[in-house]
PDB file of C-alpha atoms and ligand atoms in Angstrom:
ATOM      1  CA  MET A   1      30.385 -29.570  32.265  1.00 88.00           C
ATOM      2  CA  PRO A   2      29.479 -26.863  29.831  1.00 96.00           C
ATOM      3  CA  ARG A   3      28.971 -27.876  26.112  1.00 97.00           C
ATOM      4  CA  PHE A   4      30.481 -25.666  23.587  1.00 98.00           C
ATOM      5  CA  ILE A   5      29.132 -24.381  20.519  1.00 98.00           C
ATOM      6  CA  VAL A   6      31.445 -22.803  17.842  1.00 97.00           C
ATOM      7  CA  MET A   7      30.201 -20.460  15.416  1.00 98.00           C
ATOM      8  CA  VAL A   8      32.249 -20.225  12.145  1.00 97.00           C
ATOM      9  CA  GLY A   9      31.353 -18.686   8.833  1.00 97.00           C
ATOM     10  CA  PRO A  10      32.650 -16.103   6.374  1.00 96.00           C
ATOM     11  CA  ALA A  11      32.617 -12.356   7.065  1.00 95.00           C
ATOM     12  CA  GLY A  12      29.026 -11.082   7.533  1.00 97.00           C
ATOM     13  CA  SER A  13      27.277 -14.393   7.616  1.00 98.00           C
ATOM     14  CA  GLY A  14      25.563 -13.479  10.864  1.00 98.00           C
ATOM     15  CA  LYS A  15      27.620 -15.419  13.492  1.00 98.00           C
ATOM     16  CA  SER A  16      27.285 -12.670  15.980  1.00 98.00           C
ATOM     17  CA  THR A  17      23.605 -11.944  15.547  1.00 98.00           C
ATOM     18  CA  LEU A  18      22.971 -15.740  15.743  1.00 98.00           C
ATOM     19  CA  THR A  19      25.192 -16.103  18.866  1.00 98.00           C
ATOM     20  CA  GLY A  20      22.738 -13.532  20.564  1.00 98.00           C
ATOM     21  CA  GLU A  21      19.503 -14.970  19.209  1.00 98.00           C
ATOM     22  CA  LEU A  22      20.168 -18.470  19.628  1.00 98.00           C
ATOM     23  CA  ALA A  23      21.326 -17.855  23.303  1.00 98.00           C
ATOM     24  CA  ARG A  24      17.938 -16.148  24.037  1.00 98.00           C
ATOM     25  CA  VAL A  25      16.026 -19.065  22.522  1.00 98.00           C
ATOM     26  CA  MET A  26      17.978 -21.606  24.461  1.00 98.00           C
ATOM     27  CA  GLU A  27      17.449 -19.736  27.687  1.00 98.00           C
ATOM     28  CA  ASP A  28      13.688 -19.595  26.903  1.00 97.00           C
ATOM     29  CA  TYR A  29      14.076 -23.477  26.871  1.00 97.00           C
ATOM     30  CA  GLY A  30      15.514 -23.280  30.346  1.00 97.00           C
ATOM     31  CA  ALA A  31      19.226 -23.613  29.582  1.00 98.00           C
ATOM     32  CA  THR A  32      21.981 -21.598  30.892  1.00 98.00           C
ATOM     33  CA  VAL A  33      24.148 -20.019  28.187  1.00 98.00           C
ATOM     34  CA  ALA A  34      27.537 -18.073  28.185  1.00 98.00           C
ATOM     35  CA  ARG A  35      27.967 -15.936  25.376  1.00 98.00           C
ATOM     36  CA  VAL A  36      31.592 -15.627  24.430  1.00 98.00           C
ATOM     37  CA  ASN A  37      32.991 -13.037  21.956  1.00 98.00           C
ATOM     38  CA  PHE A  38      36.094 -14.679  20.453  1.00 96.00           C
ATOM     39  CA  ASP A  39      36.776 -11.936  17.884  1.00 95.00           C
ATOM     40  CA  PRO A  40      39.672  -9.853  18.725  1.00 95.00           C
ATOM     41  CA  ALA A  41      38.888  -7.404  15.851  1.00 94.00           C
ATOM     42  CA  ALA A  42      35.113  -7.024  16.727  1.00 95.00           C
ATOM     43  CA  GLU A  43      34.138  -3.345  16.926  1.00 94.00           C
ATOM     44  CA  VAL A  44      30.750  -3.855  18.572  1.00 95.00           C
ATOM     45  CA  VAL A  45      28.846  -7.201  19.361  1.00 97.00           C
ATOM     46  CA  PRO A  46      25.246  -7.249  18.914  1.00 97.00           C
ATOM     47  CA  TYR A  47      24.771  -9.301  22.569  1.00 98.00           C
ATOM     48  CA  GLU A  48      26.123  -8.725  25.874  1.00 98.00           C
ATOM     49  CA  ALA A  49      29.169 -10.873  26.058  1.00 98.00           C
ATOM     50  CA  ASP A  50      29.646 -12.864  29.405  1.00 98.00           C
ATOM     51  CA  VAL A  51      33.398 -13.396  28.406  1.00 98.00           C
ATOM     52  CA  ASP A  52      35.331 -11.350  25.836  1.00 98.00           C
ATOM     53  CA  VAL A  53      38.560 -11.851  24.288  1.00 97.00           C
ATOM     54  CA  ARG A  54      38.971  -8.083  23.854  1.00 97.00           C
ATOM     55  CA  ASP A  55      39.631  -7.750  27.486  1.00 97.00           C
ATOM     56  CA  TYR A  56      42.764  -9.574  26.978  1.00 97.00           C
ATOM     57  CA  VAL A  57      43.875  -8.660  23.201  1.00 96.00           C
ATOM     58  CA  THR A  58      42.564  -6.668  20.487  1.00 96.00           C
ATOM     59  CA  ALA A  59      43.678  -6.441  16.852  1.00 94.00           C
ATOM     60  CA  SER A  60      43.594  -2.539  16.934  1.00 94.00           C
ATOM     61  CA  GLU A  61      46.075  -2.326  19.938  1.00 95.00           C
ATOM     62  CA  ILE A  62      48.229  -5.025  17.763  1.00 95.00           C
ATOM     63  CA  MET A  63      48.096  -2.854  14.695  1.00 94.00           C
ATOM     64  CA  GLU A  64      49.297   0.125  16.696  1.00 94.00           C
ATOM     65  CA  LYS A  65      51.948  -1.778  18.651  1.00 93.00           C
ATOM     66  CA  GLU A  66      53.518  -3.997  16.076  1.00 91.00           C
ATOM     67  CA  GLY A  67      52.747  -1.634  12.947  1.00 94.00           C
ATOM     68  CA  LEU A  68      50.895  -4.479  11.374  1.00 95.00           C
ATOM     69  CA  GLY A  69      47.967  -4.121   9.070  1.00 93.00           C
ATOM     70  CA  PRO A  70      44.383  -5.599   9.976  1.00 90.00           C
ATOM     71  CA  ASN A  71      44.832  -9.088   8.713  1.00 89.00           C
ATOM     72  CA  GLY A  72      48.434  -9.581  10.275  1.00 91.00           C
ATOM     73  CA  ALA A  73      47.117  -8.102  13.497  1.00 93.00           C
ATOM     74  CA  LEU A  74      44.348 -10.525  13.648  1.00 92.00           C
ATOM     75  CA  VAL A  75      46.559 -13.452  13.035  1.00 91.00           C
ATOM     76  CA  VAL A  76      48.866 -12.348  16.096  1.00 93.00           C
ATOM     77  CA  ALA A  77      45.702 -11.508  17.941  1.00 93.00           C
ATOM     78  CA  VAL A  78      44.385 -15.209  17.753  1.00 92.00           C
ATOM     79  CA  ASP A  79      47.740 -16.735  18.149  1.00 92.00           C
ATOM     80  CA  SER A  80      48.393 -14.859  21.466  1.00 93.00           C
ATOM     81  CA  LEU A  81      44.980 -16.019  22.967  1.00 94.00           C
ATOM     82  CA  ILE A  82      46.710 -19.369  23.647  1.00 94.00           C
ATOM     83  CA  SER A  83      48.415 -17.283  26.612  1.00 95.00           C
ATOM     84  CA  TYR A  84      45.051 -16.352  28.108  1.00 96.00           C
ATOM     85  CA  VAL A  85      42.905 -19.497  27.369  1.00 96.00           C
ATOM     86  CA  SER A  86      43.285 -20.970  30.848  1.00 96.00           C
ATOM     87  CA  ASP A  87      41.943 -17.517  32.269  1.00 97.00           C
ATOM     88  CA  ILE A  88      39.156 -17.554  29.860  1.00 98.00           C
ATOM     89  CA  ARG A  89      38.425 -21.015  30.796  1.00 97.00           C
ATOM     90  CA  GLY A  90      38.407 -20.180  34.435  1.00 97.00           C
ATOM     91  CA  ARG A  91      35.851 -17.386  33.925  1.00 98.00           C
ATOM     92  CA  ILE A  92      33.524 -19.647  31.803  1.00 98.00           C
ATOM     93  CA  ASP A  93      33.712 -22.419  34.801  1.00 97.00           C
ATOM     94  CA  GLU A  94      32.886 -19.786  37.312  1.00 97.00           C
ATOM     95  CA  ILE A  95      29.548 -19.077  35.230  1.00 98.00           C
ATOM     96  CA  ASP A  96      29.223 -22.665  35.056  1.00 98.00           C
ATOM     97  CA  PRO A  97      26.552 -22.551  32.018  1.00 98.00           C
ATOM     98  CA  ASP A  98      25.087 -25.513  30.362  1.00 98.00           C
ATOM     99  CA  TYR A  99      26.193 -24.230  27.136  1.00 98.00           C
ATOM    100  CA  VAL A 100      28.986 -21.881  25.789  1.00 98.00           C
ATOM    101  CA  ILE A 101      28.633 -20.217  22.451  1.00 98.00           C
ATOM    102  CA  LEU A 102      31.905 -18.788  20.908  1.00 98.00           C
ATOM    103  CA  ASP A 103      31.639 -16.212  18.221  1.00 98.00           C
ATOM    104  CA  THR A 104      34.696 -16.458  15.989  1.00 96.00           C
ATOM    105  CA  PRO A 105      36.047 -13.765  13.570  1.00 94.00           C
ATOM    106  CA  GLY A 106      34.843 -13.210  10.056  1.00 90.00           C
ATOM    107  CA  GLN A 107      38.237 -13.949   8.579  1.00 89.00           C
ATOM    108  CA  LEU A 108      37.548 -17.646   8.946  1.00 88.00           C
ATOM    109  CA  GLU A 109      40.723 -18.869   7.463  1.00 85.00           C
ATOM    110  CA  LEU A 110      42.736 -17.232  10.039  1.00 82.00           C
ATOM    111  CA  PHE A 111      40.766 -18.929  12.670  1.00 78.00           C
ATOM    112  CA  ALA A 112      40.107 -22.211  11.193  1.00 80.00           C
ATOM    113  CA  TYR A 113      43.127 -22.954   8.728  1.00 84.00           C
ATOM    114  CA  ARG A 114      45.968 -21.631  10.516  1.00 88.00           C
ATOM    115  CA  ALA A 115      47.626 -23.447  13.515  1.00 89.00           C
ATOM    116  CA  GLY A 116      46.477 -20.753  16.227  1.00 89.00           C
ATOM    117  CA  GLY A 117      42.598 -21.074  15.870  1.00 91.00           C
ATOM    118  CA  PRO A 118      42.292 -24.740  16.456  1.00 92.00           C
ATOM    119  CA  LEU A 119      45.031 -24.890  19.028  1.00 93.00           C
ATOM    120  CA  VAL A 120      43.224 -22.072  21.079  1.00 94.00           C
ATOM    121  CA  LEU A 121      39.857 -23.974  20.700  1.00 94.00           C
ATOM    122  CA  GLU A 122      41.379 -27.295  21.928  1.00 94.00           C
ATOM    123  CA  ALA A 123      42.886 -25.624  24.810  1.00 96.00           C
ATOM    124  CA  LEU A 124      39.518 -23.876  25.828  1.00 97.00           C
ATOM    125  CA  VAL A 125      37.140 -27.023  25.238  1.00 96.00           C
ATOM    126  CA  LEU A 126      39.343 -29.590  26.955  1.00 95.00           C
ATOM    127  CA  ASP A 127      37.365 -32.738  27.280  1.00 94.00           C
ATOM    128  CA  ASN A 128      34.179 -31.018  26.996  1.00 95.00           C
ATOM    129  CA  GLN A 129      31.633 -31.859  24.173  1.00 95.00           C
ATOM    130  CA  ALA A 130      31.718 -29.279  21.336  1.00 96.00           C
ATOM    131  CA  ALA A 131      30.205 -28.891  18.038  1.00 96.00           C
ATOM    132  CA  THR A 132      30.652 -26.354  15.199  1.00 96.00           C
ATOM    133  CA  VAL A 133      27.721 -24.332  13.533  1.00 98.00           C
ATOM    134  CA  PHE A 134      28.973 -23.452  10.068  1.00 97.00           C
ATOM    135  CA  LEU A 135      27.024 -20.432   8.621  1.00 98.00           C
ATOM    136  CA  ALA A 136      26.926 -20.784   4.749  1.00 98.00           C
ATOM    137  CA  ASP A 137      25.238 -17.364   4.077  1.00 98.00           C
ATOM    138  CA  ALA A 138      22.210 -16.905   1.717  1.00 97.00           C
ATOM    139  CA  ILE A 139      24.044 -14.722  -0.736  1.00 96.00           C
ATOM    140  CA  PHE A 140      25.928 -17.832  -1.776  1.00 95.00           C
ATOM    141  CA  MET A 141      22.870 -19.618  -2.767  1.00 95.00           C
ATOM    142  CA  GLU A 142      22.647 -17.737  -5.988  1.00 91.00           C
ATOM    143  CA  ASN A 143      23.544 -20.643  -8.342  1.00 93.00           C
ATOM    144  CA  PRO A 144      24.628 -24.473  -8.117  1.00 95.00           C
ATOM    145  CA  ALA A 145      28.412 -23.903  -8.385  1.00 95.00           C
ATOM    146  CA  SER A 146      28.426 -21.340  -5.723  1.00 95.00           C
ATOM    147  CA  MET A 147      26.532 -23.566  -3.330  1.00 96.00           C
ATOM    148  CA  VAL A 148      28.968 -26.464  -4.006  1.00 97.00           C
ATOM    149  CA  SER A 149      31.995 -24.017  -3.354  1.00 96.00           C
ATOM    150  CA  ILE A 150      30.573 -22.686  -0.022  1.00 97.00           C
ATOM    151  CA  PHE A 151      29.616 -26.363   1.192  1.00 97.00           C
ATOM    152  CA  THR A 152      33.193 -27.493   0.198  1.00 97.00           C
ATOM    153  CA  LEU A 153      34.652 -24.764   2.427  1.00 96.00           C
ATOM    154  CA  ALA A 154      32.159 -26.024   5.129  1.00 96.00           C
ATOM    155  CA  SER A 155      33.694 -29.347   4.723  1.00 95.00           C
ATOM    156  CA  SER A 156      37.415 -28.018   5.025  1.00 94.00           C
ATOM    157  CA  VAL A 157      36.313 -26.428   8.227  1.00 94.00           C
ATOM    158  CA  ALA A 158      34.972 -29.670   9.427  1.00 93.00           C
ATOM    159  CA  VAL A 159      38.183 -31.547   8.688  1.00 92.00           C
ATOM    160  CA  ARG A 160      40.390 -28.687  10.361  1.00 92.00           C
ATOM    161  CA  LEU A 161      38.254 -28.388  13.632  1.00 93.00           C
ATOM    162  CA  LYS A 162      37.436 -32.037  13.789  1.00 91.00           C
ATOM    163  CA  ARG A 163      34.136 -31.695  15.719  1.00 92.00           C
ATOM    164  CA  PRO A 164      30.604 -32.644  14.806  1.00 93.00           C
ATOM    165  CA  GLN A 165      29.439 -29.938  12.694  1.00 94.00           C
ATOM    166  CA  VAL A 166      25.802 -28.556  11.939  1.00 95.00           C
ATOM    167  CA  ASN A 167      25.741 -26.740   8.649  1.00 96.00           C
ATOM    168  CA  VAL A 168      23.203 -23.912   8.260  1.00 97.00           C
ATOM    169  CA  ILE A 169      22.075 -21.682   5.533  1.00 97.00           C
ATOM    170  CA  SER A 170      22.079 -18.310   7.384  1.00 98.00           C
ATOM    171  CA  ARG A 171      19.912 -15.423   6.893  1.00 98.00           C
ATOM    172  CA  SER A 172      17.673 -17.565   5.034  1.00 97.00           C
ATOM    173  CA  ASP A 173      14.858 -14.809   5.226  1.00 97.00           C
ATOM    174  CA  LEU A 174      16.875 -13.200   2.374  1.00 97.00           C
ATOM    175  CA  LEU A 175      16.430 -16.154   0.035  1.00 95.00           C
ATOM    176  CA  ALA A 176      13.944 -15.853  -2.886  1.00 92.00           C
ATOM    177  CA  GLN A 177      11.200 -18.337  -2.656  1.00 92.00           C
ATOM    178  CA  GLU A 178      12.424 -20.491  -5.426  1.00 91.00           C
ATOM    179  CA  ALA A 179      15.886 -20.494  -3.858  1.00 92.00           C
ATOM    180  CA  TYR A 180      14.315 -21.639  -0.770  1.00 91.00           C
ATOM    181  CA  GLU A 181      12.729 -24.426  -2.333  1.00 92.00           C
ATOM    182  CA  VAL A 182      16.000 -25.598  -3.904  1.00 93.00           C
ATOM    183  CA  ILE A 183      17.803 -25.334  -0.452  1.00 92.00           C
ATOM    184  CA  GLU A 184      15.103 -27.639   1.127  1.00 91.00           C
ATOM    185  CA  ARG A 185      15.710 -30.300  -1.554  1.00 94.00           C
ATOM    186  CA  ILE A 186      19.680 -30.292  -1.306  1.00 95.00           C
ATOM    187  CA  PRO A 187      19.504 -33.045   1.402  1.00 92.00           C
ATOM    188  CA  GLU A 188      17.848 -35.239  -1.277  1.00 93.00           C
ATOM    189  CA  ASP A 189      20.781 -37.466  -2.431  1.00 93.00           C
ATOM    190  CA  GLY A 190      22.326 -36.290  -5.509  1.00 95.00           C
ATOM    191  CA  PHE A 191      19.945 -33.140  -5.940  1.00 97.00           C
ATOM    192  CA  LEU A 192      22.773 -30.473  -6.067  1.00 97.00           C
ATOM    193  CA  THR A 193      25.048 -32.431  -8.394  1.00 97.00           C
ATOM    194  CA  GLY A 194      22.004 -32.729 -10.737  1.00 97.00           C
ATOM    195  CA  LEU A 195      21.669 -28.846 -10.745  1.00 96.00           C
ATOM    196  CA  VAL A 196      25.399 -28.467 -11.506  1.00 96.00           C
ATOM    197  CA  GLU A 197      24.990 -30.753 -14.319  1.00 95.00           C
ATOM    198  CA  ALA A 198      22.391 -28.878 -15.826  1.00 94.00           C
ATOM    199  CA  ASP A 199      24.058 -25.525 -15.554  1.00 93.00           C
ATOM    200  CA  GLU A 200      25.435 -24.723 -18.934  1.00 91.00           C
ATOM    201  CA  ARG A 201      26.917 -21.314 -17.770  1.00 91.00           C
ATOM    202  CA  LEU A 202      30.031 -23.344 -16.339  1.00 90.00           C
ATOM    203  CA  PRO A 203      32.725 -24.218 -18.630  1.00 91.00           C
ATOM    204  CA  GLY A 204      32.948 -28.168 -19.386  1.00 87.00           C
ATOM    205  CA  ASP A 205      35.959 -28.729 -16.961  1.00 93.00           C
ATOM    206  CA  LEU A 206      34.667 -26.619 -14.001  1.00 94.00           C
ATOM    207  CA  ARG A 207      31.374 -28.135 -14.270  1.00 95.00           C
ATOM    208  CA  MET A 208      32.888 -31.632 -13.875  1.00 96.00           C
ATOM    209  CA  LEU A 209      35.046 -30.470 -11.067  1.00 97.00           C
ATOM    210  CA  SER A 210      31.856 -29.063  -9.192  1.00 97.00           C
ATOM    211  CA  GLN A 211      30.013 -32.193  -9.839  1.00 97.00           C
ATOM    212  CA  LEU A 212      32.857 -34.459  -8.436  1.00 97.00           C
ATOM    213  CA  LEU A 213      32.974 -32.289  -5.387  1.00 97.00           C
ATOM    214  CA  SER A 214      29.155 -32.127  -5.022  1.00 97.00           C
ATOM    215  CA  ASP A 215      29.318 -36.104  -5.294  1.00 96.00           C
ATOM    216  CA  ALA A 216      31.936 -36.461  -2.614  1.00 96.00           C
ATOM    217  CA  LEU A 217      29.915 -34.299  -0.213  1.00 96.00           C
ATOM    218  CA  TYR A 218      26.884 -36.398  -0.808  1.00 94.00           C
ATOM    219  CA  GLN A 219      28.806 -39.641  -0.366  1.00 92.00           C
ATOM    220  CA  ALA A 220      30.199 -38.516   2.878  1.00 91.00           C
ATOM    221  CA  GLY A 221      26.586 -37.582   4.012  1.00 90.00           C
ATOM    222  CA  PHE A 222      27.777 -34.050   4.246  1.00 93.00           C
ATOM    223  CA  LEU A 223      24.833 -32.301   2.876  1.00 93.00           C
ATOM    224  CA  GLY A 224      22.175 -34.408   4.776  1.00 86.00           C
ATOM    225  CA  GLY A 225      21.464 -32.112   7.692  1.00 85.00           C
ATOM    226  CA  LEU A 226      21.516 -28.678   6.178  1.00 92.00           C
ATOM    227  CA  ILE A 227      19.066 -26.144   8.158  1.00 93.00           C
ATOM    228  CA  PRO A 228      17.962 -22.773   6.793  1.00 96.00           C
ATOM    229  CA  VAL A 229      18.177 -20.449   9.774  1.00 97.00           C
ATOM    230  CA  SER A 230      16.898 -16.866  10.128  1.00 98.00           C
ATOM    231  CA  VAL A 231      16.993 -14.853  13.222  1.00 98.00           C
ATOM    232  CA  LYS A 232      13.814 -13.571  12.160  1.00 98.00           C
ATOM    233  CA  ASP A 233      12.284 -17.068  12.340  1.00 97.00           C
ATOM    234  CA  PRO A 234      11.956 -18.463  16.000  1.00 97.00           C
ATOM    235  CA  ASP A 235      11.092 -21.951  14.939  1.00 97.00           C
ATOM    236  CA  SER A 236      14.352 -22.154  12.863  1.00 97.00           C
ATOM    237  CA  LEU A 237      16.412 -21.257  15.882  1.00 98.00           C
ATOM    238  CA  ALA A 238      14.335 -23.971  17.982  1.00 97.00           C
ATOM    239  CA  MET A 239      15.101 -26.384  15.240  1.00 96.00           C
ATOM    240  CA  LEU A 240      18.936 -25.607  15.320  1.00 97.00           C
ATOM    241  CA  TYR A 241      18.844 -25.928  19.082  1.00 97.00           C
ATOM    242  CA  ALA A 242      17.230 -29.259  18.732  1.00 96.00           C
ATOM    243  CA  ARG A 243      20.032 -30.465  16.226  1.00 95.00           C
ATOM    244  CA  LEU A 244      22.620 -29.092  18.373  1.00 96.00           C
ATOM    245  CA  GLN A 245      21.395 -31.093  21.419  1.00 95.00           C
ATOM    246  CA  GLN A 246      21.218 -34.390  19.116  1.00 92.00           C
ATOM    247  CA  VAL A 247      24.759 -33.849  17.709  1.00 92.00           C
ATOM    248  CA  LEU A 248      26.329 -32.830  21.097  1.00 93.00           C
ATOM    249  CA  ALA A 249      24.422 -35.884  22.757  1.00 88.00           C
ATOM    250  CA  ALA A 250      26.086 -38.190  20.050  1.00 81.00           C
ATOM    251  CA  GLY A 251      29.586 -36.745  20.819  1.00 72.00           C
ATOM    252  CA  ASP A 252      32.279 -38.906  19.295  1.00 68.00           C
ATOM    253  CA  ASP A 253      29.941 -41.309  17.801  1.00 70.00           C
ATOM    254  CA  TYR A 254      28.288 -38.656  15.614  1.00 70.00           C
ATOM    255  CA  ALA A 255      28.749 -38.974  11.955  1.00 67.00           C
ATOM    256  CA  PHE A 256      27.477 -36.964   9.168  1.00 66.00           C
ATOM    257  CA  TYR A 257      26.092 -40.189   7.671  1.00 55.00           C
ATOM    258  CA  ASP A 258      23.421 -40.260  10.578  1.00 57.00           C
ATOM    259  CA  LEU A 259      21.941 -37.234   9.016  1.00 55.00           C
ATOM    260  CA  LYS A 260      21.837 -38.420   5.586  1.00 49.00           C
ATOM    261  CA  TYR A 261      18.691 -37.333   3.699  1.00 41.00           C
ATOM    262  CA  GLY A 262      17.944 -35.180   6.717  1.00 44.00           C
ATOM    263  CA  GLN A 263      16.254 -38.140   8.534  1.00 45.00           C
ATOM    264  CA  PRO A 264      18.468 -39.293  11.241  1.00 41.00           C
ATOM    265  CA  ASP A 265      15.926 -41.852  12.492  1.00 43.00           C
ATOM    266  CA  GLU A 266      15.269 -43.722   9.363  1.00 40.00           C
ATOM    267  CA  TYR A 267      18.906 -43.881   8.214  1.00 34.00           C
TER     268      TYR A 267
HETATM  269  N1  LIG B 301      18.210 -10.618   7.151  1.00 71.12           N
HETATM  270  C1  LIG B 301      18.722 -11.046   8.018  1.00 71.12           C
HETATM  271  N2  LIG B 301      19.998 -10.449   8.390  1.00 71.12           N
HETATM  272  C2  LIG B 301      20.577 -10.989   9.363  1.00 71.12           C
HETATM  273  C3  LIG B 301      20.388 -12.094   9.926  1.00 71.12           C
HETATM  274  N3  LIG B 301      21.485 -12.297  10.867  1.00 71.12           N
HETATM  275  C4  LIG B 301      22.374 -11.248  10.738  1.00 71.12           C
HETATM  276  N4  LIG B 301      21.898 -10.270   9.892  1.00 71.12           N
HETATM  277  C5  LIG B 301      22.462  -9.130   9.632  1.00 71.12           C
HETATM  278  O1  LIG B 301      23.718  -9.381   8.717  1.00 71.12           O
HETATM  279  C6  LIG B 301      24.764  -8.345   9.076  1.00 71.12           C
HETATM  280  C7  LIG B 301      25.903  -9.347   9.594  1.00 71.12           C
HETATM  281  O2  LIG B 301      25.799  -9.859  10.943  1.00 71.12           O
HETATM  282  P1  LIG B 301      26.840 -10.176  11.945  1.00 71.12           P
HETATM  283  O3  LIG B 301      25.975 -10.917  12.953  1.00 71.12           O
HETATM  284  O4  LIG B 301      27.488  -8.900  12.198  1.00 71.12           O
HETATM  285  O5  LIG B 301      27.711 -11.045  10.986  1.00 71.12           O
HETATM  286  P2  LIG B 301      29.067 -11.881  11.450  1.00 71.12           P
HETATM  287  O6  LIG B 301      29.122 -13.105  10.855  1.00 71.12           O
HETATM  288  O7  LIG B 301      29.244 -11.944  12.788  1.00 71.12           O
HETATM  289  O8  LIG B 301      30.068 -10.706  10.958  1.00 71.12           O
HETATM  290  P3  LIG B 301      31.625 -10.763  11.051  1.00 71.12           P
HETATM  291  O9  LIG B 301      31.985 -10.871  12.365  1.00 71.12           O
HETATM  292  O10 LIG B 301      31.947  -9.384  10.539  1.00 71.12           O
HETATM  293  O11 LIG B 301      32.303 -11.656  10.163  1.00 71.12           O
HETATM  294  C8  LIG B 301      24.237  -7.453  10.182  1.00 71.12           C
HETATM  295  O12 LIG B 301      23.679  -6.436   9.248  1.00 71.12           O
HETATM  296  C9  LIG B 301      22.932  -8.457  10.719  1.00 71.12           C
HETATM  297  O13 LIG B 301      21.929  -7.399  11.140  1.00 71.12           O
HETATM  298  C10 LIG B 301      19.358 -12.759   9.649  1.00 71.12           C
HETATM  299  O14 LIG B 301      18.997 -13.931  10.064  1.00 71.12           O
HETATM  300  N5  LIG B 301      18.520 -12.214   8.389  1.00 71.12           N
HETATM  301 MG1  LIG B 302      30.703 -11.182  14.148  1.00 71.12          MG
END
């Protein structure tokens, strides 16, 4: 029974690159992995896809046929995948991998927020275990309010996809040293809330809103298990794999709270 790993994140956050590099590391540890391109609008993908939704539908052919713009065409393309999902699942089952990594489109709102994306995922994953990897790009780590905003988006994705979720700071090699040190401390209870509180660049009402959102994320344990990940740092990929194994093994019993303060064993 394959276990599914669903890569979700804003455009350009590194989903496709991480799909290829994480798969390679997992294979080095002896796992068999199927790489699935789930992005009908992808032009090129930086790995050899074992299954590719573009064999069934592409955003560009829908643009042409239906006279739609790029965003409208992607909506139709993702929705229409429901017709092909059992065939796609059949191809995955033929490969019979330990893990399947799904590389989703950059317009994450189309995949995660509209009805079609989650429906297609459910139909593909069936009763198998699955976890989401949310990529919070290093470029969003420029100030505390921007961090709260991307983690709030990550929490919305968790609620929409209803799967255990591992939140990573992607492309972490792009972080300045001081930003890296801040990121490492975010799992400490209330650390980010304190940073927001001290940030006088934000008008008072927005600062309060950011503080409240940050507080809520801490209370739910949502910021406990953040991992900085860079494809240039093999140790970070090994750490992500270890976390995914832990989360997938816990299955439905998994709770964000288990990772509170980043120390699951001590909680
Ligand atoms: N420095 C650095 N660059 C990275 C890393 N991962 C990906 N990139 C680069 O970031 C850019 C975007 O990477 P992609 O993997 O295409 O990102 P994506 O999320 O799949 O993009 P969309 O599918 O268009 O949303 C590419 O130029 C990658 O080479 C990383 O860990 N570090
Ligand atoms: Mg991509």
